[in-house]
PDB file of C-alpha atoms in Angstrom:
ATOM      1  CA  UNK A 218      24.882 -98.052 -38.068  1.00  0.00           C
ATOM      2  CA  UNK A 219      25.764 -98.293 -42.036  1.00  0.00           C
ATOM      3  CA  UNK A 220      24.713-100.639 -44.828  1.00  0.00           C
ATOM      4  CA  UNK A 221      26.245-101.249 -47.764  1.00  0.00           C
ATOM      5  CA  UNK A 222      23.840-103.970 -49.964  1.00  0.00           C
ATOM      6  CA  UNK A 223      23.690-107.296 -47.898  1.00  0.00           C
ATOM      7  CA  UNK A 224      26.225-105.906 -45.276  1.00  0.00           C
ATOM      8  CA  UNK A 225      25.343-104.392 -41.949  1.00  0.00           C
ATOM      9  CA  UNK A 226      27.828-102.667 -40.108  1.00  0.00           C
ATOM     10  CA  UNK A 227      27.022-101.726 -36.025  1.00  0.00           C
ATOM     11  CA  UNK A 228      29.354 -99.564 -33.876  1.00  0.00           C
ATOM     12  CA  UNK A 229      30.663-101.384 -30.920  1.00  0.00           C
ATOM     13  CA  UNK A 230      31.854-100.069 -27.225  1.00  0.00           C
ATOM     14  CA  UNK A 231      34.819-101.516 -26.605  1.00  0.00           C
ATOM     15  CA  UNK A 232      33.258-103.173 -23.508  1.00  0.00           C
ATOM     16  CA  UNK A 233      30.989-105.509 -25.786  1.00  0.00           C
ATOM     17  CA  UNK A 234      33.985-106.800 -27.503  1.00  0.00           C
ATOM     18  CA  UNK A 235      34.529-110.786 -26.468  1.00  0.00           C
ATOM     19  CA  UNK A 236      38.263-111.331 -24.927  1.00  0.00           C
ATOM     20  CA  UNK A 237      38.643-114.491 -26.983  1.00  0.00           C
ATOM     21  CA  UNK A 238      38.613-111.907 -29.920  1.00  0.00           C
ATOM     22  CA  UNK A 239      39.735-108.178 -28.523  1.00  0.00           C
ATOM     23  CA  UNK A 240      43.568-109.543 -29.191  1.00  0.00           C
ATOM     24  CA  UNK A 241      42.740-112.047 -32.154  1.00  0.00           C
ATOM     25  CA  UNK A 242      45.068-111.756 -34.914  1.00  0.00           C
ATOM     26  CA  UNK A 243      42.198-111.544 -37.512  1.00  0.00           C
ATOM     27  CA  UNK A 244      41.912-113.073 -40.985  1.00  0.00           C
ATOM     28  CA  UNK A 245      44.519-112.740 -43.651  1.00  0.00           C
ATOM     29  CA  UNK A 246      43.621-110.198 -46.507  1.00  0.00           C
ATOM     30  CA  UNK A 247      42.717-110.424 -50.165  1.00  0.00           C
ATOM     31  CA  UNK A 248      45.305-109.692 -52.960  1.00  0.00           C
ATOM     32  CA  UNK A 249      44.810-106.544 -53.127  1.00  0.00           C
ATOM     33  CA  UNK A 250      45.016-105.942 -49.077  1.00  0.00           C
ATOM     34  CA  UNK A 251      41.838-105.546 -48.024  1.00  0.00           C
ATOM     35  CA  UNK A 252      39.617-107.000 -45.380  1.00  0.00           C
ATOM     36  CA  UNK A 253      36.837-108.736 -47.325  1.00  0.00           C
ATOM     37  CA  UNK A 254      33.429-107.962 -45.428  1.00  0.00           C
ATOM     38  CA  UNK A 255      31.412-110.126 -48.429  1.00  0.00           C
ATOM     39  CA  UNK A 256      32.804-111.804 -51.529  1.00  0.00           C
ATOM     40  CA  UNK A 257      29.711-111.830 -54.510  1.00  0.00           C
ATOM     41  CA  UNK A 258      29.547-115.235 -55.588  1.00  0.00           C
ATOM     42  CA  UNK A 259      28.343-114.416 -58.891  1.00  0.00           C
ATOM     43  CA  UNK A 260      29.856-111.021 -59.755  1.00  0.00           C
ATOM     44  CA  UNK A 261      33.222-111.324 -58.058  1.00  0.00           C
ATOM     45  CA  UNK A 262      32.556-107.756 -56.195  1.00  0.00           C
ATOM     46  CA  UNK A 263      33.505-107.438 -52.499  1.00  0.00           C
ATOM     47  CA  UNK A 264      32.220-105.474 -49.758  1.00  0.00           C
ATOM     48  CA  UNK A 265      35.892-104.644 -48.615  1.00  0.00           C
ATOM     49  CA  UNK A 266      37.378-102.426 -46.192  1.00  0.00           C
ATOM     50  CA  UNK A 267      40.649-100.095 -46.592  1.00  0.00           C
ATOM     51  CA  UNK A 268      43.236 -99.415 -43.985  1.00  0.00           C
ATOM     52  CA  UNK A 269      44.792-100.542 -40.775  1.00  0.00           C
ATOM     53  CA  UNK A 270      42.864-103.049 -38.806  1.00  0.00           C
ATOM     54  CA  UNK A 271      41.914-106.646 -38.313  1.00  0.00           C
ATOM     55  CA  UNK A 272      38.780-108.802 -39.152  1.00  0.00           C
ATOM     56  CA  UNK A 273      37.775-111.460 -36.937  1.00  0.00           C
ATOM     57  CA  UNK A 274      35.339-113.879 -37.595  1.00  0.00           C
ATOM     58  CA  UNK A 275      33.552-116.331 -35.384  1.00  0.00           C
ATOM     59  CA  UNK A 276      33.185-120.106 -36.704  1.00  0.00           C
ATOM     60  CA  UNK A 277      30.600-121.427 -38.188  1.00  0.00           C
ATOM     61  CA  UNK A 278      28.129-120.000 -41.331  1.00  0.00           C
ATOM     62  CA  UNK A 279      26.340-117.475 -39.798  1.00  0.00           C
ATOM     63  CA  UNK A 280      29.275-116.791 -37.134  1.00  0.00           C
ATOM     64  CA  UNK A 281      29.413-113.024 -36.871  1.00  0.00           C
ATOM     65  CA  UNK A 282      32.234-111.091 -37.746  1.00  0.00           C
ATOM     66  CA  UNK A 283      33.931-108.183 -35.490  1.00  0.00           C
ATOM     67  CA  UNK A 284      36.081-105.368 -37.623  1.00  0.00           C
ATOM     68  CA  UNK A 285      38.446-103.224 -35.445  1.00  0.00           C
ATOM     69  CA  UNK A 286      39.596-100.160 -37.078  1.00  0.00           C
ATOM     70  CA  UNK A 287      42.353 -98.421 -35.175  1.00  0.00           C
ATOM     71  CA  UNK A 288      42.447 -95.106 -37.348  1.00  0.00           C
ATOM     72  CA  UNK A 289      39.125 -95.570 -39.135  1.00  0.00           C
ATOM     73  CA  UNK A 290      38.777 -96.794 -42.752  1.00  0.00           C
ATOM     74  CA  UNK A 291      36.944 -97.086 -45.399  1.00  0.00           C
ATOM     75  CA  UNK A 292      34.121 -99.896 -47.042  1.00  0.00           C
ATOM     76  CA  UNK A 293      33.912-100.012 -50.473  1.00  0.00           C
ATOM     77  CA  UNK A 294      32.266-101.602 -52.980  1.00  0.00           C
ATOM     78  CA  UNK A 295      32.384-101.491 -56.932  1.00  0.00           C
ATOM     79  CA  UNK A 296      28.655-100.841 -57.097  1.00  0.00           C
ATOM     80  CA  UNK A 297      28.043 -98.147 -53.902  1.00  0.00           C
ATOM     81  CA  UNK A 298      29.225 -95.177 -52.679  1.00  0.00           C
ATOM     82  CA  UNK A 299      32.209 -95.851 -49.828  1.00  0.00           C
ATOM     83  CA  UNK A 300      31.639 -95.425 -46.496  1.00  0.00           C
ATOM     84  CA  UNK A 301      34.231 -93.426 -44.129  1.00  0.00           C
ATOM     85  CA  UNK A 302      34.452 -95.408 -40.654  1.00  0.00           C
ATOM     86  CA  UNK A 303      35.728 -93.689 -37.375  1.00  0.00           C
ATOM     87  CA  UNK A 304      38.374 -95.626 -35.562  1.00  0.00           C
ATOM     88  CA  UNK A 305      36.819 -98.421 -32.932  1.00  0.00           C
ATOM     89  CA  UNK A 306      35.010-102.009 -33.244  1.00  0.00           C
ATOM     90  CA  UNK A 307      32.406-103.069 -35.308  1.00  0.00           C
ATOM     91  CA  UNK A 308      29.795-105.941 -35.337  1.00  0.00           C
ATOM     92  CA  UNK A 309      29.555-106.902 -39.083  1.00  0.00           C
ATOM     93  CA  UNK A 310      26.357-109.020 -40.210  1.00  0.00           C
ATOM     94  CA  UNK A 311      25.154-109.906 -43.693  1.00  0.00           C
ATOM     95  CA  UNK A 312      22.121-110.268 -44.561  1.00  0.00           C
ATOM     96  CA  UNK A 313      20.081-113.640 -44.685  1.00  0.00           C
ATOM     97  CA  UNK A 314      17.537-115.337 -45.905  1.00  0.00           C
ATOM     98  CA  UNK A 315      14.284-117.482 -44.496  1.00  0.00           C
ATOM     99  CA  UNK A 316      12.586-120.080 -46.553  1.00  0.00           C
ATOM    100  CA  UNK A 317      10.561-122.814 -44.757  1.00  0.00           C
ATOM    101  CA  UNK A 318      13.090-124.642 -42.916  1.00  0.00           C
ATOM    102  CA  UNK A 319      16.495-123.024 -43.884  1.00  0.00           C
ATOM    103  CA  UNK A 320      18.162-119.687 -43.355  1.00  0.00           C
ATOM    104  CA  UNK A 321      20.940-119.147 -45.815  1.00  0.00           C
ATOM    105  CA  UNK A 322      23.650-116.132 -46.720  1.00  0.00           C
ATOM    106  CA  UNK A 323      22.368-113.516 -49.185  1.00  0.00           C
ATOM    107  CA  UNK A 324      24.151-114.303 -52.330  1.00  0.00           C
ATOM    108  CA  UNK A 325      25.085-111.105 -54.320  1.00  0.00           C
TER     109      UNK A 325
END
């Protein structure tokens, strides 16, 4: 298990892995070609990861997010140390907030 600010990132067995998603093509990457974990809304840093792999995400807000890393990678972030990742899947959450009647994203 790793966290990197407002992102949680869980080691998977394959096994948990949901069929609709274990041959998903994933989302499309940033500019720079990254896999964008979290974008900060107000400082424009990502929580990001490096090398081969796909992202998927489920639909919906608070949808969670599955990261398969082939080869392993890396997260980074322009504000915290990066974190080396051994090849496999990954459950990615982010962090969230409760006030009296609504749950929302952290917003970095």
């Amino acid at each position: 298990m790793y966290r990197q600010g407002d992102v949680l990132i869980v080691a998977l067995d394959e096994s948990e892995v949901p069929a609709h998603l274990a041959d998903a093509s994933g989302e499309p990457r940033d500019t720079r070609g990254r896999m964008v974990l979290a974008l900060g809304e107000v400082t424009g840093h990502a929580h990001a990861v490096q090398g081969p792999g796909r992202l998927m995400r489920e639909a919906g807000a608070f949808g969670p997010m599955l990261l398969h890393l082939p080869d392993g990678g890396r997260v980074v972030h322009e504000e915290h140390a990066a974190i080396p990742l051994s090849k496999g899947w990954y459950r990615v959450v982010r962090q969230r907030e409760y006030a009296p009647g609504a749950v929302r994203i952290v917003a970095d």
